[in-house]
Coordinates of C-alpha atoms and ligand atoms in Angstrom, one line a residue:
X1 CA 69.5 190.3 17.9
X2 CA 72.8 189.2 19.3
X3 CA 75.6 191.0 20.6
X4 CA 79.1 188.8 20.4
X5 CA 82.8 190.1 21.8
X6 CA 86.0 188.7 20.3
X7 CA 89.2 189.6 22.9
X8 CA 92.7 190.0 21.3
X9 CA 93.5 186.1 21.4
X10 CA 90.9 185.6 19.0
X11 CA 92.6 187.7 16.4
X12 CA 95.6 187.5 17.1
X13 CA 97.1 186.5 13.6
X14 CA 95.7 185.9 10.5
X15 CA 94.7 182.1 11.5
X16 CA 92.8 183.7 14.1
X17 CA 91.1 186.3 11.9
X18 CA 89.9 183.7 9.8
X19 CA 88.6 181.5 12.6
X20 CA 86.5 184.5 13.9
X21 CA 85.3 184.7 10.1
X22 CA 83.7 180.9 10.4
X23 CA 82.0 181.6 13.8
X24 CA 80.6 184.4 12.7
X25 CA 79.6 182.8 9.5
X26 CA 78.6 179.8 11.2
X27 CA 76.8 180.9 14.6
X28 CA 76.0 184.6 14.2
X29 CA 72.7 186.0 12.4
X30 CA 72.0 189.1 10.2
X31 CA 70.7 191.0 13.7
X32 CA 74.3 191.3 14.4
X33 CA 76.4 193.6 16.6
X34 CA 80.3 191.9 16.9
X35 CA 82.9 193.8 19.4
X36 CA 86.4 193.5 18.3
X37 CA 89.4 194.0 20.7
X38 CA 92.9 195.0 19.6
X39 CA 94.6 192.1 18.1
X40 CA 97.0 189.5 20.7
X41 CA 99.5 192.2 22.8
X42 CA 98.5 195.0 20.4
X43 CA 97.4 197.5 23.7
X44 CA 100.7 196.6 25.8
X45 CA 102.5 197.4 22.8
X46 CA 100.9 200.6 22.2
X47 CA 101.5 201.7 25.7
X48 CA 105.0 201.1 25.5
X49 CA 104.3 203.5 22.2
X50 CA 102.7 206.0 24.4
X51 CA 105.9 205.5 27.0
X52 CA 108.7 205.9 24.5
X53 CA 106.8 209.5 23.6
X54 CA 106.6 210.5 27.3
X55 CA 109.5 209.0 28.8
X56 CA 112.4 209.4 25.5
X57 CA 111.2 211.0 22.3
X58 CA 108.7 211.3 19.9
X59 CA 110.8 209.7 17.3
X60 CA 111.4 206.7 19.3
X61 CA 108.3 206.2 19.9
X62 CA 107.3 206.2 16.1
X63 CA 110.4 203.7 15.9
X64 CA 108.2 201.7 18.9
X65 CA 104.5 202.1 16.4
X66 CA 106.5 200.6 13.7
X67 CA 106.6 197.4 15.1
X68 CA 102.8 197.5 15.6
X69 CA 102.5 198.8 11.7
X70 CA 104.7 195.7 11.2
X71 CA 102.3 193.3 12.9
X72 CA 99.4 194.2 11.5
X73 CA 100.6 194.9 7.7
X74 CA 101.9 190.7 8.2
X75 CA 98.6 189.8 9.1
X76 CA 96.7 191.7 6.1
X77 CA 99.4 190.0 3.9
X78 CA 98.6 186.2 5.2
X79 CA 95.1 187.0 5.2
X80 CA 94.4 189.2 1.8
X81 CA 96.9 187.8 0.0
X82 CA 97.2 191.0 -2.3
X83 CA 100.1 193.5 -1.5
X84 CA 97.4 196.0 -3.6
X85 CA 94.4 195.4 -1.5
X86 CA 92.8 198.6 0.0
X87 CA 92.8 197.5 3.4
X88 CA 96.6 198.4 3.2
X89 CA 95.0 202.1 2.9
X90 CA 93.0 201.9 5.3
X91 CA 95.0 201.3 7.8
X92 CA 97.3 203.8 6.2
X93 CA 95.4 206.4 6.9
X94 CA 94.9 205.3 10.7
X95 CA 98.3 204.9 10.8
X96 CA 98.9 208.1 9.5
X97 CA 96.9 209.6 12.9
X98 CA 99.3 208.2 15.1
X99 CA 102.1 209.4 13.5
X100 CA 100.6 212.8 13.5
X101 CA 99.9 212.7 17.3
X102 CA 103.9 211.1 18.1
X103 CA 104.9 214.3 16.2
X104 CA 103.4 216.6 18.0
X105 CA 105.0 218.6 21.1
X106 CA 104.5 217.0 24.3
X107 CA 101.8 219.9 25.3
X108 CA 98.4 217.4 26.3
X109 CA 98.5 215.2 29.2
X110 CA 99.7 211.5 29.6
X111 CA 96.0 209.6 29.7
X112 CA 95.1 211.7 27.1
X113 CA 98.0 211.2 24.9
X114 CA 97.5 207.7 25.9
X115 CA 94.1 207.7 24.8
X116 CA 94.3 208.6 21.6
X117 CA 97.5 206.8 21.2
X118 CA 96.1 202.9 22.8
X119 CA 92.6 203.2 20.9
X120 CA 94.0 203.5 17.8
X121 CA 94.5 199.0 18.4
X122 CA 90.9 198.6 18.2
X123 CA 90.5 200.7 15.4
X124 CA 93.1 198.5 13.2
X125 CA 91.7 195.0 14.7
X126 CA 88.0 195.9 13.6
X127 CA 88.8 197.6 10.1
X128 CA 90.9 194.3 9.3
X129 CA 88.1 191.9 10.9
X130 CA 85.6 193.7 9.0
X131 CA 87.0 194.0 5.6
X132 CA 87.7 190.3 5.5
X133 CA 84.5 189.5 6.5
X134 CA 83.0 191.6 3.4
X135 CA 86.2 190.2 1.0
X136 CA 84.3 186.2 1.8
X137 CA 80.8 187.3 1.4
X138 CA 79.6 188.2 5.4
X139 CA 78.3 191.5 4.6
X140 CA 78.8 194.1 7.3
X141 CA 79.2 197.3 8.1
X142 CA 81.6 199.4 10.2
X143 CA 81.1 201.1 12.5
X144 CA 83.3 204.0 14.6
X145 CA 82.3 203.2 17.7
X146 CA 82.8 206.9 18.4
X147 CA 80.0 208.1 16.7
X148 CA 78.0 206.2 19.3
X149 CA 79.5 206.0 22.7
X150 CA 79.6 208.3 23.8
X151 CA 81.6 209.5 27.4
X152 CA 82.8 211.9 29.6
X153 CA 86.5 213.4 29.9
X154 CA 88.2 210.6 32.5
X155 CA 90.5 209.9 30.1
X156 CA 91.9 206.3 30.4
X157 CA 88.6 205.3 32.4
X158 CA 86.2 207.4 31.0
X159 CA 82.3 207.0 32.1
X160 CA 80.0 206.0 29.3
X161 CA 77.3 209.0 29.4
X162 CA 74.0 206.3 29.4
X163 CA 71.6 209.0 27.8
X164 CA 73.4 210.0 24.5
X165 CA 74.6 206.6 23.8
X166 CA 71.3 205.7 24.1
X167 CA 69.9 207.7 21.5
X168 CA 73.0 207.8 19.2
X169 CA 72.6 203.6 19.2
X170 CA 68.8 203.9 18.7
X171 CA 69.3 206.2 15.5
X172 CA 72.2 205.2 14.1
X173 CA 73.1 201.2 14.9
X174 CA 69.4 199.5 14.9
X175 CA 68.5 200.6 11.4
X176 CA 71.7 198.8 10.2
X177 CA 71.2 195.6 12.2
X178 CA 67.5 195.1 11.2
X179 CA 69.0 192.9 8.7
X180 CA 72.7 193.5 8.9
X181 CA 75.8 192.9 10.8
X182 CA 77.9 196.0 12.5
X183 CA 81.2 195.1 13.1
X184 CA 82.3 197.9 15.7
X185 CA 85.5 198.4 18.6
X186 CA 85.9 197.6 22.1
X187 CA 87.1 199.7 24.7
X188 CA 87.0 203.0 23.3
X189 CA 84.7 206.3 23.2
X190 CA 84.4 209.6 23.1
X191 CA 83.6 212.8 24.7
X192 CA 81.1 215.4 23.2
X193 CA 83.9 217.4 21.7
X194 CA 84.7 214.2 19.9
X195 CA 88.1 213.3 21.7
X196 CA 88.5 209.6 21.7
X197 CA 89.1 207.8 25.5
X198 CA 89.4 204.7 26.5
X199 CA 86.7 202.6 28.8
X200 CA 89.8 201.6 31.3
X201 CA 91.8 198.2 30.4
X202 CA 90.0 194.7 28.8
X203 CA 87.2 197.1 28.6
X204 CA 85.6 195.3 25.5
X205 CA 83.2 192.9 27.3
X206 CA 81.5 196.0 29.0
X207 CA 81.6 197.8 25.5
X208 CA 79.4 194.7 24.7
X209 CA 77.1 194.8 27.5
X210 CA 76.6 198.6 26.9
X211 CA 75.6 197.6 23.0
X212 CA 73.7 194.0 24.1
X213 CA 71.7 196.5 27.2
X214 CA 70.9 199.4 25.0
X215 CA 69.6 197.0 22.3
X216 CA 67.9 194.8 24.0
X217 CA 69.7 191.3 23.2
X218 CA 68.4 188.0 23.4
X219 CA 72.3 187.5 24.2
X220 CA 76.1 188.4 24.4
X221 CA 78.0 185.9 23.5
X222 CA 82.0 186.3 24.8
X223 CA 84.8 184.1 22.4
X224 CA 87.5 183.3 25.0
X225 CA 90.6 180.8 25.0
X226 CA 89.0 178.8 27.3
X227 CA 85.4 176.6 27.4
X228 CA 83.7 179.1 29.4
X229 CA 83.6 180.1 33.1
X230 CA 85.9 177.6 35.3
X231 CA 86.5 177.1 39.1
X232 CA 89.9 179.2 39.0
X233 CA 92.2 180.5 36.2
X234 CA 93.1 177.1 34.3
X235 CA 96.6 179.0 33.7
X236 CA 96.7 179.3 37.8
X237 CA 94.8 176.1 38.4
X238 CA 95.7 172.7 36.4
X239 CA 92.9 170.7 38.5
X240 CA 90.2 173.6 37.1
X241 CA 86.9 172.2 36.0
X242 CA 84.2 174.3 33.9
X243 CA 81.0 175.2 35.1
X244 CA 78.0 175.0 33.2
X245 CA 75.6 177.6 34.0
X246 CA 75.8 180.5 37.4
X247 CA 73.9 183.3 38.4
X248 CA 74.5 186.9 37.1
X249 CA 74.9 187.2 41.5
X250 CA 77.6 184.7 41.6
X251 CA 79.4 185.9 38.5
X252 CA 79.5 189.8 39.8
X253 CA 81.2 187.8 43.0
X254 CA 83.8 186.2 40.7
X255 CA 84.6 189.4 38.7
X256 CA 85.0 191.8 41.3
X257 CA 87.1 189.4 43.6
X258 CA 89.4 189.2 40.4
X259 CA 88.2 186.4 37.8
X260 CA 89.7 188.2 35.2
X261 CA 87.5 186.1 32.8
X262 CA 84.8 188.7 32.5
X263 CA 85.3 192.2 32.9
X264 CA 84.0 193.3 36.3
X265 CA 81.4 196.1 34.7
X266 CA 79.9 193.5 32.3
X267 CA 77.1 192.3 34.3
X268 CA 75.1 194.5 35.3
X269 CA 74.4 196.3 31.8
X270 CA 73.4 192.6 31.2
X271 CA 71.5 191.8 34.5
X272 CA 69.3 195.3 34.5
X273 CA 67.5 193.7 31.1
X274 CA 68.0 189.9 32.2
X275 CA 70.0 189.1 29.3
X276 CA 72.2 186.1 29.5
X277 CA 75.8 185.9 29.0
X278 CA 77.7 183.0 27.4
X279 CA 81.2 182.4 27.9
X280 CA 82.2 179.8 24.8
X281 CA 85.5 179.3 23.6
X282 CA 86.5 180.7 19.9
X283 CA 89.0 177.2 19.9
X284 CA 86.3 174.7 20.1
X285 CA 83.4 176.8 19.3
X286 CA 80.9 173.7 19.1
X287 CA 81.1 173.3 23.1
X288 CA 78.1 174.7 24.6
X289 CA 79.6 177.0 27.0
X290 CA 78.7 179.1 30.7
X291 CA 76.0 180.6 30.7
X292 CA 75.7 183.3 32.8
X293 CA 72.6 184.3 33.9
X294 CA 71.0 181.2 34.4
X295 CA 70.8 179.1 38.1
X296 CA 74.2 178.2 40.5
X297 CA 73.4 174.4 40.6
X298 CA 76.0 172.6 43.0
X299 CA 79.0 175.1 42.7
X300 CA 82.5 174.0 43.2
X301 CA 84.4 176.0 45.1
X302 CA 85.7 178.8 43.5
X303 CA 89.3 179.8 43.5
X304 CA 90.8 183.2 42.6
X305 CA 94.4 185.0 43.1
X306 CA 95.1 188.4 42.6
X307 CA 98.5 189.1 42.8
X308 CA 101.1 192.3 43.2
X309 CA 98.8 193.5 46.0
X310 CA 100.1 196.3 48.4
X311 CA 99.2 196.6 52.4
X312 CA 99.0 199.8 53.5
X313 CA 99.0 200.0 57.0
X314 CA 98.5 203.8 58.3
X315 CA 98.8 204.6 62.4
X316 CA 97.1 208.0 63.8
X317 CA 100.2 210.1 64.7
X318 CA 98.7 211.9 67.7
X319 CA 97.2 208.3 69.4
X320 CA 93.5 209.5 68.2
X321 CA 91.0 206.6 67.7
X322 CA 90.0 205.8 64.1
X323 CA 86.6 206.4 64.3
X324 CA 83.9 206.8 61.9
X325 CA 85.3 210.5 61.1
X326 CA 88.4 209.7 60.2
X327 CA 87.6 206.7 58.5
X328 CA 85.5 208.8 56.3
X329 CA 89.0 210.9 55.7
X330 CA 90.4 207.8 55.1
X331 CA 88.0 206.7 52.4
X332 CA 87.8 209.7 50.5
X333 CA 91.7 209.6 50.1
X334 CA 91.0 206.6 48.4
X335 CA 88.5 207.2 46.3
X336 CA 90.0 210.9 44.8
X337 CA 93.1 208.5 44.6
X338 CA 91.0 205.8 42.3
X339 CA 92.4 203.0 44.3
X340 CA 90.1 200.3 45.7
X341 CA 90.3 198.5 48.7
X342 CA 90.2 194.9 48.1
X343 CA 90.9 194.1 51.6
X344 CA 90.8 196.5 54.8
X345 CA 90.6 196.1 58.7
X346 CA 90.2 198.6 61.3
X347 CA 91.9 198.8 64.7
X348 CA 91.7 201.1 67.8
X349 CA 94.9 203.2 66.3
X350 CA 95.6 201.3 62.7
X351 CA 93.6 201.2 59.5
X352 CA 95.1 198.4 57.1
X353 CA 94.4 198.6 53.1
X354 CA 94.9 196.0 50.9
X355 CA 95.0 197.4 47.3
X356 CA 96.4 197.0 44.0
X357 CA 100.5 197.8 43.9
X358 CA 99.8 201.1 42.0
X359 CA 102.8 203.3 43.2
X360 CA 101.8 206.7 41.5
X361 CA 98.4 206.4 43.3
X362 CA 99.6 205.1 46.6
X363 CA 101.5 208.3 46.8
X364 CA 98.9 210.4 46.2
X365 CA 96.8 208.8 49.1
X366 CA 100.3 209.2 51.4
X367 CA 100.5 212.7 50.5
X368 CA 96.5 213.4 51.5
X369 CA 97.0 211.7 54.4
X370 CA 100.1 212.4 55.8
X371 CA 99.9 215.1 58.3
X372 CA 97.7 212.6 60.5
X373 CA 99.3 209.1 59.8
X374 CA 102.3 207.4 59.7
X375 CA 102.4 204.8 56.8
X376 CA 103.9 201.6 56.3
X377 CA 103.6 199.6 53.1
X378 CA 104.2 196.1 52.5
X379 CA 104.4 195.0 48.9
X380 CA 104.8 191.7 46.6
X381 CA 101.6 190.1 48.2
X382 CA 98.9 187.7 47.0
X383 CA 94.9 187.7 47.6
X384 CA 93.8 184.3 47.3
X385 CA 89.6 184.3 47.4
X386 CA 88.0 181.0 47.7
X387 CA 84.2 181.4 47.3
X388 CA 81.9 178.4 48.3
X389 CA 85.0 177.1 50.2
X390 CA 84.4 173.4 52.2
X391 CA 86.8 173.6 55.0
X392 CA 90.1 174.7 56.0
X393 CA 91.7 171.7 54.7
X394 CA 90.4 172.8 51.4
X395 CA 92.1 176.2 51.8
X396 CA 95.3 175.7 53.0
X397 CA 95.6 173.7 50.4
X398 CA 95.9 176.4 47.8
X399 CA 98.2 178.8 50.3
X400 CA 101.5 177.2 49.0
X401 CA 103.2 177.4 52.4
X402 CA 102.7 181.0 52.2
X403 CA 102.4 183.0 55.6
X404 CA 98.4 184.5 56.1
X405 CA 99.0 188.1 56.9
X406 CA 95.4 189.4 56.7
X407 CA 92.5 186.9 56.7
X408 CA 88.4 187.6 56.5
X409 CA 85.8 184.8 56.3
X410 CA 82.1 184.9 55.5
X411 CA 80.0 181.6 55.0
X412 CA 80.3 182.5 51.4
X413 CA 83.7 183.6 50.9
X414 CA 87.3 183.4 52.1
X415 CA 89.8 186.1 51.9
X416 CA 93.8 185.7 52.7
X417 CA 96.4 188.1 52.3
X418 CA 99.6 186.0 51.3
X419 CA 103.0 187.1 51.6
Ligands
ADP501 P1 90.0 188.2 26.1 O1 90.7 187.6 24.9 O2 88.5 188.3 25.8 O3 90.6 189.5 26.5 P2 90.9 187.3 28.6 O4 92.3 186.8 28.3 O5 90.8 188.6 29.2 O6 90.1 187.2 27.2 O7 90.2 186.2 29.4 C1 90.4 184.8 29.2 C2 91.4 184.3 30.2 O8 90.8 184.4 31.5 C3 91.7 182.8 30.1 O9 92.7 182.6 29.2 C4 92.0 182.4 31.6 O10 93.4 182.3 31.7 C5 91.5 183.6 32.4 N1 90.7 183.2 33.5 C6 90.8 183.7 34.8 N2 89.9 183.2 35.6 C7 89.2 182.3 34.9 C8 88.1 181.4 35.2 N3 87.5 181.4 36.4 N4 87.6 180.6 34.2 C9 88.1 180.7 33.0 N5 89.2 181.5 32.6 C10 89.7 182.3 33.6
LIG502 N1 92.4 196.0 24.0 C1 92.0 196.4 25.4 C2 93.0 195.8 26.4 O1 93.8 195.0 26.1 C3 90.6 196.1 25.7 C4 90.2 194.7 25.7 O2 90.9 193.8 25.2 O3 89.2 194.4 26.3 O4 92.9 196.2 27.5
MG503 MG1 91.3 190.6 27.7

């Protein structure tokens, strides 16, 4: 069985929809499980949603859903052709829970107004995806991903509970894919009182490692805008070439320095059962695509940028050495903040951070800390990571006359701070 993923730009409009229909038709089996993501922009827009509600009124954020209403009822019409067709009441009624949630009073808390709010884009994407598929003869069945994964209550990055999933996938999604396709949502859960969360942002790849792990794939195949993995963001990088085949090692590199290409949390689900990942693009699906998984055979080097980083610099106020001890103090501001360090460096007095610019988290680590350090925080910076780099020449090459603030180098990998 095989386990594929289809991100927003895939389904964006009804073009799209109908493209996915083909490679599905075309590449996929009856031992199917296909991940859908909220169509194009569809999340951003349904934050803003969640924003108007918080931030002005509940009635203009229903004024903000309409718009996303809007969107989707176009794409049904371009794609069913039938003002009458029932999909219109099925997303009616999902519609309908949104509505009900805007009109509420603002009692619950932002991430989990969020959640239920944000998820609601996945729900839409897949009940669309899959009803066409049915309406030109690919059979499938829907599923709420709900019912199956499930989580606990970190709302907005809630933590996928391993053991229940588990079962709840081994009862109630293999029977259906003996010979069948599930078409199912990325990104979302819920907790075991049944309130939906959300995995934490582009989280649909590691809802498809979860389903590929747990059912023991032969393969997850992710449908991208681009042939597969490159040497650098081609949107960053015009000189970007694509890469064949790397190791699950090298790929867990790439994510969690940034390559936003794969979700950071997507490989180990996939490397714990040794189940390759392909990369292939949903434009030219007939190109053979990265595999992931498989050997690193004569890399290029590897650029990524991660921009609207923050350096946080903190100073001991009383002169006191920062030492294992308070480095500890230091650490565990972060981590109750949920900020990681991408960068750090310790001095005699100093500790510097480099993380990303989340203000409403930076201040929570300033207020935890502040009775010991001074802070000082520097913002509108730039990571650039070069794995596999051949020389300086080769890096300063991709600085852009910026000034190196912070810099780290390991025969592997290079690390600047850019300002
Ligand atoms: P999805 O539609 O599944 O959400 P994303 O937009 O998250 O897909 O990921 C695809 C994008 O990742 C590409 O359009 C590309 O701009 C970007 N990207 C970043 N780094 C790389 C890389 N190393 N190789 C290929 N694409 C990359
Ligand atoms: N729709 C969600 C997001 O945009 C999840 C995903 O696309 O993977 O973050
Ligand atoms: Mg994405």
């Amino acid at each position: 069985m095989k386990v594929f993923k289809f991100g927003g730009a895939s389904v964006k409009d009804a073009e799209g929809i109908k493209n996915v229909a083909s490679i599905i038709q075309k590449y996929g089996e009856k031992n199917l499980v296909v991940v859908v993501s909220a169509t194009g922009k569809t999340t951003n827009a349904l934050e803003a949603v969640v924003n108007a509600y918080f931030k002005l009124s509940g009635a203009e954020a229903i004024a903000a859903f309409e718009i996303v209403k809007e969107n989707h009822n176009k794409i049904c019409k371009d794609l069913f052709e039938n003002d009458a067709h029932e999909v219109f009441d099925k997303l009616e009624n999902i519609y309908a829970e949104v509505a009900w949630q805007l009109e509420e009073e603002r009692k619950e808390t932002y991430n989990y107004v969020y959640d239920q709010v944000v998820s609601q884009g996945e729900l839409i994407s897949s009940v669309i995806l899959s009803t066409y598929l049915n309406e030109v003869n690919v059979k499938n069945k829907w599923l709420d991903v709900r019912d199956v994964m499930k989580t606990d209550e970190t709302y907005r990055e809630a933590v996928v509970d391993q053991e229940k999933t588990q079962s709840l996938i081994n009862s109630v999604v293999i029977p259906v894919i003996k010979d069948g396709i599930i078409v199912t949502q990325g990104f979302i859960g819920s907790t075991a009182q049944n309130c939906t969360t959300t995995l934490g942002r582009e989280g649909s790849d590691y809802t498809a490692a979860i389903f590929a792990n747990m059912l023991n794939a032969e393969s997850q195949t992710i449908w991208k805008d681009v042939p597969g993995v490159m040497n650098g963001d081609p949107r960053v990088f015009d000189d970007a070439v694509f890469i064949d085949e790397i190791s699950f090692n090298e790929a867990v590199e790439m994510t969690f320095y940034g390559a936003t290409v794969i979700h950071p949390k997507t490989i180990k689900p996939l490397q714990n059962k040794n189940i390759p990942l392909l990369v292939k693009s949903f434009i030219h699906p007939e190109g053979k695509g990265t595999t992931v998984g498989g050997k690193d055979k004569d890399l290029p080097p590897v650029r990524i940028v991660k921009d609207n980083q923050a350096l946080i610099t903190l100073h001991t106020k009383d002169f006191s050495f920062v030492e294992d001890g308070v480095v500890a103090q230091i650490f565990s501001a972060f981590f109750k903040a949920n900020l990681k360090l991408n960068m750090m460096q310790q001095g005699a007095i100093s500790f510097e951070a480099v993380v990303d610019n989340i203000p409403e988290k930076i201040e929570k680590i300033k207020l935890s800390l502040q009775d010991k350090f001074d802070f000082v925080i520097d913002e509108n910076l730039t990571i650039l990571t070069i794995r596999h780099y051949t020389g300086f020449d080769y890096i300063n090459k991709f600085k852009n006359n910026k000034t190196t603030i912070l810099e780290q180098r390991r025969p592997s990998t290079y690390q600047g701070l850019l300002a």
